[in-house]
Steps between C-alpha positions, in 0.01 A plus 500: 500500500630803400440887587530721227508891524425699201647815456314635183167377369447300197480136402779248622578171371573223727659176370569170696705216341542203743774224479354219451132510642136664322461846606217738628583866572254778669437793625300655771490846633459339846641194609245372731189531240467290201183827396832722425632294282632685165588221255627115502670315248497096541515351182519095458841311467705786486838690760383827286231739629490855498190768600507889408338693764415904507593689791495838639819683580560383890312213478635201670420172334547130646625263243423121592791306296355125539427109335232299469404249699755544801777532170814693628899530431689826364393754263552838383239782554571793274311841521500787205287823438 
């Protein structure tokens, strides 16, 4: 679970390749309610998701880098505007 702080406003891109394991990735803009959540990428047999999400400037944004079914091991979470 990651934090994110925007600075300026606009869309971001996050993308999540995983080593090994299928993938979900998802946002929230708060961590204990599933009602806030932005976007969610979990698509079948795949370490590749990715979600673009559009934020105000200030925003902070919780990024849920995951697997299915219990699915974990390392991956690489990278964020863009």
């Amino acid at each position: 679970i990651y934090e994110v702080l925007t600075v300026e406003g606009g869309n971001y891109q996050f993308d999540l390749t995983a080593s090994g394991f299928n993938s979900v990735i998802h946002a929230r803009t708060d961590c204990g309610s599933i009602e806030t959540q932005l976007a969610c990428d979990a698509p079948p047999n795949t370490n590749n998701a990715s979600i673009g999400v559009d934020v105000e400037n200030g925003a902070t944004t919780i990024v849920y880098a995951d697997g299915h079914s219990n699915n974990a091991g390392g991956y690489a979470l990278t964020i863009s505007p």
